[in-house]
Structure formats: C-alpha cells, structure tokens
Backbone as JSON, one array per atom type, in Angstrom:
{
  "sequence": "MSLFAVVPVKDLIGTKSRLSPVMDPAGRAGLTLYMMCRVVKALRAAGVDEVGVVSPDPIVLGMAEERSDAVPIRQQSRGLNPALDEGRAWAMEHGAEALLVMPADLPLLVEDDVRAVISASGDGLGVTISPDTNSSGTNALLLRPPDAIPFLFGVGSFEAHCAAARERGFDLQVFEQLHVGFDLDTTGDLEDLSGKEES",
  "N": [[7.11, 14.26, 18.08], [5.48, 11.62, 16.55], [6.8, 8.95, 15.07], [6.44, 6.55, 12.65], [7.36, 3.54, 10.89], [7.35, 1.8, 7.79], [7.94, -1.28, 6.28], [8.01, -2.91, 3.33], [7.6, -6.26, 2.13], [7.94, -8.72, -0.29], [6.24, -11.76, -1.32], [7.93, -14.73, -0.36], [8.26, -16.73, -2.21], [9.9, -16.99, -5.13], [11.35, -14.71, -4.57], [13.83, -12.18, -5.05], [14.64, -12.89, -7.69], [16.49, -12.26, -9.63], [18.87, -13.03, -8.62], [19.06, -15.67, -9.07], [20.98, -17.01, -10.73], [23.11, -17.47, -9.0], [22.12, -18.24, -6.55], [19.99, -20.54, -4.87], [16.37, -21.03, -4.5], [15.83, -21.29, -1.7], [18.08, -20.11, -0.56], [17.82, -17.49, -1.49], [15.46, -16.74, -0.25], [16.25, -16.88, 2.42], [18.19, -14.86, 2.46], [16.61, -12.62, 1.94], [15.01, -12.56, 4.28], [17.0, -12.18, 6.21], [18.0, -9.62, 5.5], [15.68, -8.1, 5.86], [15.23, -8.32, 8.65], [17.51, -7.01, 9.53], [17.1, -4.39, 8.59], [14.74, -3.69, 9.97], [15.61, -3.85, 12.63], [17.52, -1.8, 12.64], [15.88, 0.41, 12.26], [14.31, 0.31, 14.6], [16.32, 0.62, 16.55], [17.1, 3.19, 16.01], [15.16, 4.71, 17.11], [12.6, 4.85, 16.08], [9.13, 4.91, 16.53], [7.15, 2.89, 16.03], [7.33, -0.02, 14.0], [6.15, -1.38, 11.07], [5.76, -4.33, 9.22], [4.83, -5.07, 6.04], [3.37, -7.62, 4.27], [2.43, -10.38, 2.15], [3.24, -12.83, 2.93], [3.26, -15.42, 5.26], [5.49, -16.44, 6.62], [7.37, -14.38, 6.51], [5.95, -12.43, 7.99], [5.72, -13.72, 10.47], [8.42, -13.94, 11.27], [9.11, -11.24, 11.35], [7.66, -10.35, 13.54], [8.48, -12.06, 15.66], [11.31, -12.03, 15.76], [12.17, -9.46, 15.26], [10.71, -7.52, 16.52], [8.62, -6.17, 15.21], [5.51, -4.94, 13.89], [3.31, -7.13, 12.41], [1.76, -6.87, 9.29], [-0.65, -8.09, 7.42], [-0.73, -8.27, 4.02], [-3.38, -7.33, 1.98], [-3.9, -6.48, -0.56], [-2.56, -6.3, -3.95], [0.68, -5.76, -5.21], [3.26, -3.23, -4.85], [2.82, -0.4, -4.23], [0.03, -0.36, -3.42], [0.36, -2.04, -1.18], [1.91, -0.43, 0.48], [0.11, 1.61, 0.9], [-1.65, 0.27, 2.57], [0.02, -0.07, 4.76], [0.42, 2.6, 5.45], [-2.18, 3.33, 6.2], [-2.48, 1.75, 8.5], [-0.49, 2.96, 10.13], [-1.46, 5.6, 10.42], [-3.89, 5.16, 11.65], [-2.99, 4.47, 14.12], [-1.94, 6.74, 15.19], [0.31, 7.97, 13.97], [2.45, 10.67, 13.22], [4.35, 11.13, 11.41], [5.83, 9.34, 8.68], [8.02, 6.8, 7.73], [9.26, 5.16, 5.01], [10.96, 2.29, 4.07], [12.75, 0.02, 2.0], [13.17, -3.59, 2.23], [15.58, -4.57, 1.43], [18.2, -3.54, 2.08], [21.27, -4.09, 2.65], [23.4, -2.91, 3.99], [22.49, -1.15, 5.85], [22.45, 0.62, 8.92], [21.84, 1.67, 12.32], [22.73, 4.4, 12.61], [22.48, 5.35, 10.01], [19.74, 5.45, 9.61], [19.09, 7.34, 11.55], [20.34, 9.53, 10.38], [18.79, 9.99, 8.09], [16.39, 10.72, 9.3], [17.21, 13.02, 10.67], [17.88, 14.66, 8.51], [15.41, 15.36, 7.63], [14.44, 17.39, 9.18], [12.25, 19.43, 11.28], [9.79, 20.36, 10.49], [6.77, 20.26, 8.41], [6.98, 18.19, 5.54], [8.79, 16.47, 2.86], [11.15, 13.96, 2.65], [13.58, 12.43, 0.7], [15.51, 9.64, -0.17], [17.51, 8.61, -2.71], [18.26, 5.66, -4.73], [21.48, 4.25, -5.64], [21.67, 4.83, -8.31], [20.19, 7.06, -8.63], [17.58, 6.74, -9.43], [15.57, 5.01, -8.35], [13.67, 4.94, -5.2], [14.89, 4.8, -2.02], [14.49, 5.52, 0.58], [11.82, 7.13, 2.13], [10.49, 9.74, 3.73], [7.71, 11.02, 5.21], [5.96, 13.8, 6.31], [3.11, 15.3, 6.93], [1.98, 11.81, 7.25], [0.44, 11.28, 4.97], [1.34, 12.94, 2.98], [2.14, 12.77, 0.25], [1.27, 10.7, -2.62], [2.15, 7.2, -2.93], [4.57, 6.3, -5.23], [6.19, 4.25, -6.17], [8.36, 2.37, -8.29], [9.55, 2.24, -11.69], [11.66, 4.99, -12.09], [10.94, 6.24, -9.72], [12.12, 8.02, -7.91], [12.3, 10.63, -9.11], [9.58, 10.91, -9.59], [8.46, 10.97, -6.99], [9.72, 13.28, -6.02], [8.61, 15.21, -7.73], [5.91, 15.0, -7.01], [5.97, 15.96, -4.38], [6.72, 18.62, -4.81], [4.56, 19.53, -6.35], [2.54, 19.49, -4.47], [3.31, 21.4, -2.74], [5.05, 20.92, -0.61], [7.95, 21.19, 1.51], [10.99, 19.98, 0.26], [13.47, 17.61, 0.79], [16.46, 16.17, -0.27], [18.3, 13.39, 0.42], [21.31, 11.89, 0.19], [23.1, 8.94, 0.59], [25.49, 6.39, 1.1], [24.95, 3.81, 2.38], [22.18, 3.83, 2.57], [21.51, 4.12, -0.07], [22.34, 1.81, -1.35], [20.97, -1.01, -2.59], [20.18, -4.51, -2.73], [19.9, -6.37, -5.46], [20.82, -7.67, -7.78], [23.23, -10.0, -9.27], [25.54, -8.57, -9.66], [25.3, -6.59, -7.71], [25.62, -8.19, -5.48], [28.26, -8.97, -5.75], [29.45, -6.5, -5.4], [28.97, -5.99, -2.77], [30.78, -6.79, -0.67], [32.96, -5.05, -0.97], [31.73, -2.58, -0.5], [30.98, -2.85, 2.12], [33.31, -2.42, 3.41], [33.74, 0.24, 3.16]],
  "CA": [[6.67, 13.68, 16.81], [5.31, 10.16, 16.53], [7.33, 8.47, 13.79], [6.25, 5.14, 12.33], [8.04, 3.09, 9.68], [6.75, 0.66, 7.09], [8.88, -2.04, 5.45], [7.28, -3.89, 2.52], [8.34, -7.46, 1.74], [7.17, -9.56, -1.19], [6.15, -13.2, -1.03], [9.25, -15.35, -0.47], [8.32, -17.56, -3.42], [10.4, -16.21, -6.25], [12.0, -13.48, -4.15], [15.17, -11.89, -5.56], [14.82, -13.83, -8.8], [17.67, -11.91, -10.43], [20.02, -13.69, -8.01], [18.94, -17.11, -9.3], [22.19, -17.66, -11.26], [24.1, -17.79, -7.96], [21.46, -18.66, -5.31], [18.76, -21.31, -5.04], [15.24, -20.35, -3.86], [15.97, -21.24, -0.24], [19.1, -19.12, -0.25], [17.28, -16.15, -1.74], [14.49, -16.46, 0.81], [17.01, -16.62, 3.63], [18.81, -13.55, 2.31], [15.55, -11.62, 2.1], [14.65, -12.49, 5.7], [18.13, -11.58, 6.92], [18.03, -8.17, 5.24], [14.51, -7.5, 6.49], [15.49, -8.2, 10.08], [18.53, -5.98, 9.72], [16.48, -3.08, 8.38], [13.81, -3.42, 11.07], [16.39, -3.59, 13.85], [18.12, -0.47, 12.51], [14.8, 1.37, 12.48], [13.97, 0.3, 16.03], [17.44, 1.17, 17.32], [17.18, 4.63, 15.75], [14.14, 5.39, 17.89], [11.29, 4.87, 15.43], [8.16, 4.5, 17.55], [6.6, 1.59, 15.65], [7.72, -0.5, 12.68], [5.24, -2.36, 10.52], [6.2, -5.06, 8.04], [3.68, -5.41, 5.21], [3.71, -8.73, 3.4], [1.43, -11.45, 2.04], [3.89, -14.08, 3.28], [3.18, -15.68, 6.7], [6.83, -16.64, 7.19], [7.9, -13.02, 6.7], [5.24, -11.77, 9.08], [6.09, -14.37, 11.71], [9.78, -13.56, 11.65], [9.11, -9.82, 11.69], [7.13, -10.18, 14.89], [9.19, -12.84, 16.66], [12.75, -11.75, 15.85], [12.54, -8.06, 15.0], [9.84, -6.62, 17.27], [7.84, -5.37, 14.28], [4.09, -5.27, 13.8], [3.02, -7.79, 11.13], [0.57, -6.37, 8.59], [-0.89, -9.0, 6.3], [-1.14, -7.53, 2.84], [-4.62, -7.79, 1.35], [-3.87, -6.02, -1.94], [-1.46, -6.81, -4.76], [1.55, -4.7, -5.68], [4.01, -2.49, -3.84], [2.17, 0.83, -3.78], [-1.12, -0.69, -2.59], [0.83, -2.56, 0.1], [2.33, 0.71, 1.29], [-1.11, 2.3, 1.32], [-2.14, -0.46, 3.73], [0.9, 0.27, 5.86], [0.14, 3.98, 5.85], [-3.45, 3.33, 6.92], [-2.18, 1.23, 9.84], [0.26, 3.96, 10.89], [-2.3, 6.75, 10.74], [-4.88, 4.69, 12.63], [-2.34, 4.36, 15.43], [-1.46, 8.04, 15.64], [1.57, 8.43, 13.39], [2.53, 12.04, 12.71], [5.3, 11.05, 10.3], [5.96, 7.97, 8.2], [9.25, 6.49, 7.01], [9.19, 3.92, 4.22], [12.25, 1.76, 3.63], [12.67, -1.35, 1.5], [13.79, -4.6, 3.1], [16.82, -5.1, 0.84], [19.32, -2.63, 2.28], [22.13, -4.94, 3.47], [24.41, -2.15, 4.72], [21.83, -0.18, 6.72], [22.64, 0.55, 10.37], [21.09, 2.66, 13.1], [23.14, 5.77, 12.32], [21.95, 5.73, 8.7], [18.34, 5.82, 9.82], [19.1, 8.62, 12.26], [20.73, 10.58, 9.44], [17.62, 10.29, 7.27], [15.44, 11.44, 10.16], [17.78, 14.34, 10.91], [17.8, 15.44, 7.27], [14.03, 15.78, 7.39], [14.11, 18.57, 9.98], [11.15, 19.33, 12.23], [8.53, 20.83, 9.94], [6.11, 19.43, 7.42], [7.79, 18.06, 4.33], [9.09, 15.18, 2.27], [12.58, 13.67, 2.52], [13.74, 11.28, -0.19], [16.86, 9.13, -0.42], [17.5, 7.8, -3.92], [19.21, 4.58, -4.83], [22.78, 4.7, -6.15], [21.51, 5.31, -9.68], [19.28, 8.21, -8.58], [16.39, 6.37, -10.17], [14.58, 4.52, -7.4], [13.54, 5.58, -3.89], [15.27, 3.84, -0.98], [13.91, 5.99, 1.84], [10.83, 8.18, 1.9], [9.96, 10.19, 5.01], [6.59, 11.93, 4.96], [5.37, 14.48, 7.47], [2.35, 14.21, 7.53], [2.12, 10.52, 6.56], [-0.26, 11.25, 3.69], [1.78, 14.12, 2.23], [2.13, 12.48, -1.19], [0.97, 9.3, -2.91], [3.29, 6.32, -3.19], [4.8, 6.18, -6.67], [7.32, 3.36, -6.36], [8.41, 1.77, -9.61], [10.59, 2.85, -12.52], [11.72, 6.45, -12.0], [10.17, 6.71, -8.55], [12.77, 9.16, -7.24], [11.82, 11.86, -9.72], [8.13, 10.98, -9.42], [8.19, 11.42, -5.63], [10.14, 14.69, -5.94], [7.6, 16.02, -8.43], [4.68, 15.0, -6.21], [6.18, 16.86, -3.24], [6.69, 20.01, -5.31], [3.19, 19.83, -6.79], [1.68, 19.69, -3.3], [3.83, 22.52, -1.97], [5.81, 20.53, 0.58], [9.4, 21.3, 1.5], [11.61, 18.74, -0.23], [14.87, 17.37, 1.1], [17.04, 14.98, -0.89], [19.41, 12.93, 1.26], [22.04, 10.82, -0.49], [24.04, 8.29, 1.49], [25.87, 5.1, 0.54], [24.27, 2.66, 2.96], [20.77, 3.91, 2.23], [21.37, 4.03, -1.52], [22.72, 0.5, -1.89], [20.06, -2.13, -2.42], [20.75, -5.73, -3.28], [18.95, -6.97, -6.39], [21.43, -8.42, -8.87], [24.5, -10.65, -8.94], [26.54, -7.51, -9.58], [25.18, -6.0, -6.38], [26.17, -9.15, -4.53], [29.7, -8.87, -5.89], [29.87, -5.2, -4.86], [28.65, -5.86, -1.36], [31.94, -6.89, 0.23], [33.73, -3.82, -1.07], [31.0, -1.48, 0.11], [30.98, -3.06, 3.56], [34.57, -1.93, 3.95], [33.84, 1.69, 2.98]],
  "C": [[6.6, 12.16, 16.91], [5.68, 9.64, 15.14], [7.14, 6.96, 13.67], [7.04, 4.81, 11.07], [7.31, 1.9, 9.1], [7.81, 0.04, 6.18], [8.08, -3.06, 4.65], [8.17, -5.07, 2.13], [7.44, -8.33, 0.87], [7.06, -10.99, -0.66], [7.52, -13.84, -1.25], [9.37, -16.26, -1.69], [8.76, -16.68, -4.58], [11.11, -14.93, -5.87], [13.42, -13.38, -4.72], [15.53, -12.81, -6.73], [16.05, -13.51, -9.64], [18.97, -12.47, -9.83], [20.02, -15.19, -8.28], [20.17, -17.75, -9.94], [23.18, -18.11, -10.18], [23.47, -18.27, -6.65], [20.22, -19.47, -5.63], [17.62, -20.59, -4.31], [15.35, -20.23, -2.34], [16.99, -20.19, 0.19], [18.6, -17.71, -0.43], [16.26, -15.77, -0.67], [15.21, -16.12, 2.11], [17.67, -15.25, 3.61], [17.78, -12.44, 2.52], [15.17, -11.45, 3.57], [15.76, -11.85, 6.52], [18.15, -10.07, 6.74], [16.85, -7.47, 5.88], [14.74, -7.29, 7.98], [16.51, -7.12, 10.38], [17.94, -4.58, 9.6], [15.56, -2.74, 9.55], [14.57, -3.1, 12.35], [17.06, -2.23, 13.81], [17.08, 0.61, 12.77], [14.44, 1.45, 13.97], [15.07, 0.94, 16.87], [17.56, 2.68, 17.15], [16.07, 5.41, 16.43], [12.8, 5.55, 17.2], [10.26, 4.26, 16.39], [7.56, 3.12, 17.27], [7.06, 1.25, 14.24], [6.73, -1.56, 12.25], [5.85, -3.02, 9.3], [4.95, -5.51, 7.29], [4.08, -6.49, 4.23], [2.54, -9.7, 3.29], [1.95, -12.78, 2.57], [3.86, -14.33, 4.79], [4.54, -15.91, 7.36], [7.48, -15.29, 7.47], [7.26, -12.36, 7.91], [5.59, -12.39, 10.43], [7.47, -13.97, 12.19], [9.86, -12.09, 12.04], [8.67, -9.61, 13.13], [8.01, -10.85, 15.94], [10.64, -12.41, 16.85], [13.11, -10.28, 15.71], [11.66, -7.05, 15.72], [9.1, -5.65, 16.35], [6.39, -5.82, 14.31], [3.83, -5.92, 12.44], [1.72, -7.27, 10.54], [0.37, -7.26, 7.37], [-1.45, -8.22, 5.12], [-2.37, -8.15, 2.2], [-4.64, -7.49, -0.15], [-2.76, -6.71, -2.72], [-0.65, -5.62, -5.25], [2.14, -3.89, -4.55], [3.27, -1.26, -3.33], [0.89, 0.57, -2.99], [-0.73, -1.26, -1.22], [1.23, -1.42, 1.03], [1.14, 1.54, 1.73], [-1.71, 1.61, 2.54], [-1.29, -0.15, 4.96], [0.66, 1.68, 6.37], [-1.17, 4.06, 6.65], [-3.26, 2.82, 8.35], [-1.5, 2.29, 10.7], [-0.63, 5.12, 11.32], [-3.39, 6.38, 11.74], [-4.31, 4.64, 14.04], [-1.62, 5.64, 15.84], [-0.15, 8.54, 15.07], [1.46, 9.87, 12.9], [3.5, 12.14, 11.54], [5.48, 9.59, 9.95], [7.24, 7.82, 7.39], [9.09, 5.15, 6.31], [10.6, 3.53, 3.8], [12.06, 0.36, 3.09], [13.42, -2.31, 2.42], [15.16, -5.04, 2.62], [17.98, -4.12, 0.89], [20.34, -3.31, 3.2], [23.18, -4.19, 4.29], [23.81, -1.25, 5.79], [22.11, -0.46, 8.19], [21.88, 1.7, 11.02], [21.44, 4.09, 12.72], [22.64, 6.25, 10.96], [20.5, 6.17, 8.82], [18.26, 7.16, 10.53], [19.45, 9.78, 11.31], [19.57, 10.97, 8.53], [16.62, 11.12, 8.07], [15.93, 12.86, 10.4], [17.67, 15.24, 9.69], [16.41, 16.0, 7.04], [13.65, 17.04, 8.17], [12.9, 18.34, 10.86], [9.79, 19.7, 11.65], [7.89, 19.84, 8.98], [6.98, 19.34, 6.17], [8.01, 16.62, 3.92], [10.61, 15.04, 2.14], [12.74, 12.38, 1.73], [15.22, 10.93, -0.3], [16.8, 8.24, -1.65], [18.42, 6.6, -3.81], [20.49, 5.1, -5.48], [22.71, 5.2, -7.58], [20.64, 6.56, -9.78], [18.05, 7.97, -9.44], [15.26, 5.95, -9.23], [14.6, 5.3, -6.1], [13.85, 4.55, -2.82], [14.88, 4.28, 0.42], [12.97, 7.14, 1.51], [10.21, 8.53, 3.24], [8.93, 11.28, 4.75], [6.06, 12.5, 6.27], [4.44, 15.56, 6.94], [2.45, 12.92, 6.72], [1.45, 10.45, 5.19], [0.12, 12.44, 2.81], [1.7, 13.92, 0.72], [1.72, 11.03, -1.41], [2.25, 8.49, -3.1], [3.38, 6.06, -4.68], [6.01, 5.31, -6.96], [7.19, 2.62, -7.69], [9.52, 2.45, -10.39], [10.52, 4.38, -12.41], [11.03, 7.03, -10.79], [10.81, 7.9, -7.85], [12.26, 10.48, -7.81], [10.31, 12.02, -9.53], [7.77, 11.47, -8.01], [8.59, 12.88, -5.43], [9.08, 15.59, -6.56], [6.31, 16.11, -7.62], [4.81, 15.93, -5.02], [6.1, 18.32, -3.68], [5.27, 20.41, -5.69], [2.27, 20.13, -5.61], [2.22, 20.76, -2.36], [4.57, 22.16, -0.7], [7.29, 20.82, 0.41], [9.99, 19.95, 1.12], [13.07, 18.7, 0.14], [15.31, 16.09, 0.39], [18.29, 14.61, -0.09], [20.06, 11.73, 0.59], [23.09, 10.25, 0.45], [24.26, 6.86, 1.03], [25.04, 3.94, 1.07], [22.78, 2.65, 2.63], [20.57, 3.67, 0.73], [21.63, 2.65, -2.1], [21.69, -0.56, -1.57], [20.57, -3.33, -3.2], [19.7, -6.43, -4.14], [19.58, -7.94, -7.37], [22.71, -9.11, -8.41], [25.63, -9.63, -8.86], [26.51, -6.82, -8.24], [25.82, -6.9, -5.33], [27.7, -9.1, -4.56], [30.24, -7.57, -5.3], [29.77, -5.12, -3.36], [29.86, -5.86, -0.45], [32.79, -5.63, 0.2], [33.05, -2.65, -0.39], [30.95, -1.63, 1.62], [32.25, -2.5, 4.2], [34.67, -0.42, 3.88], [33.16, 2.45, 4.11]]
}
C-alpha cells in the first residue's frame, strides 16, 4: 500500500490568534512551525511514503522542505477543505493508494501514535477517523482509497466525516488516542500541555 500524508498549515500571519493573550505574533509563528515539523517528522518516521505540506505561506513551505523532508504544496485556493483537496490531488497524481490527513498543531504526536492510527485502519478499503478530545473535530483522517469521502473539516467535522463514510458504504473505524486527540489552540490548551506530556 502506498500511503501519503497531507498536513495543512495556514498563513503564519495571524496564526494561533487565540494564543495572543500569552504570545506575540513571532512566538505564535514559531510555535506553529515547531509543531508542523514535529508532525511531519512523526509521519516520516512511521513509514509514510510521502508527506505533503499544503500552505499559502512561503516560510512554511520552505521549512517543510528543508527541515522536515516534506513536499511543499503551494495552496492556490482559500480555506482548509479546498487546501486538502489540492493535497489529495497531488497524492493521487503520484500514485497514493491511501491518504492520511493530520493537522499541524498536534504537539504531543510521536511516531508510535501515527503507527497506531495506520494499524487501526486495517488492510482493506475504509475510513479511519481520530477525533479531538471533545469528539467534535477530526485530528486524523485516513482514507483508503484517497477519495473515499469529501473533506468536511470545520465545526462538527468528526460526525460529518463518520456520516459521509457510512453514506458511501465504507468500513468505518474510530480510533481515540490522547496524543492524536490533543491539539493546541487556546491558552487553556497551552496550560494543559505540560501535564499531558507527562501522561
């Protein structure tokens, strides 16, 4: 199975704005880049064949290529789901048989977490979804084939992706795991991070 991964990253201007009470713009940009590199390295170490970083930001794309061995994909569209469609098109053009989507803001993610998501997906056609800690958003989405379902990221995306898989008759696996479920968006998340790193 040829497994590709896509990691979307927004423009660094204004990134992680909900952290503005405790971080200046440069700090938030640096945090975003750090987390992106961590996620990409975990994906590569877990044996993903190719990792693409989709972003409109040239700094993000440069760092993805130079420091993380990822393929930079300059985003032409606007919005998360259209960006992921661009990433999916790149993956399928290069022979991907399965596609793993992960956000760039998973500060606890390590190689074994990625391997666990892949293992949970099994070997057949299907959709594997890892929700965030609130079981609202989608923090990992593995599609086999890559175009199994449309991207429905946004409010309530976990249930939306589950429903799409059922509607199209694909086997659905839900994989819940702390490191995959924890994304860093708010000052509360930042405060929780140290405790979760110890668990």
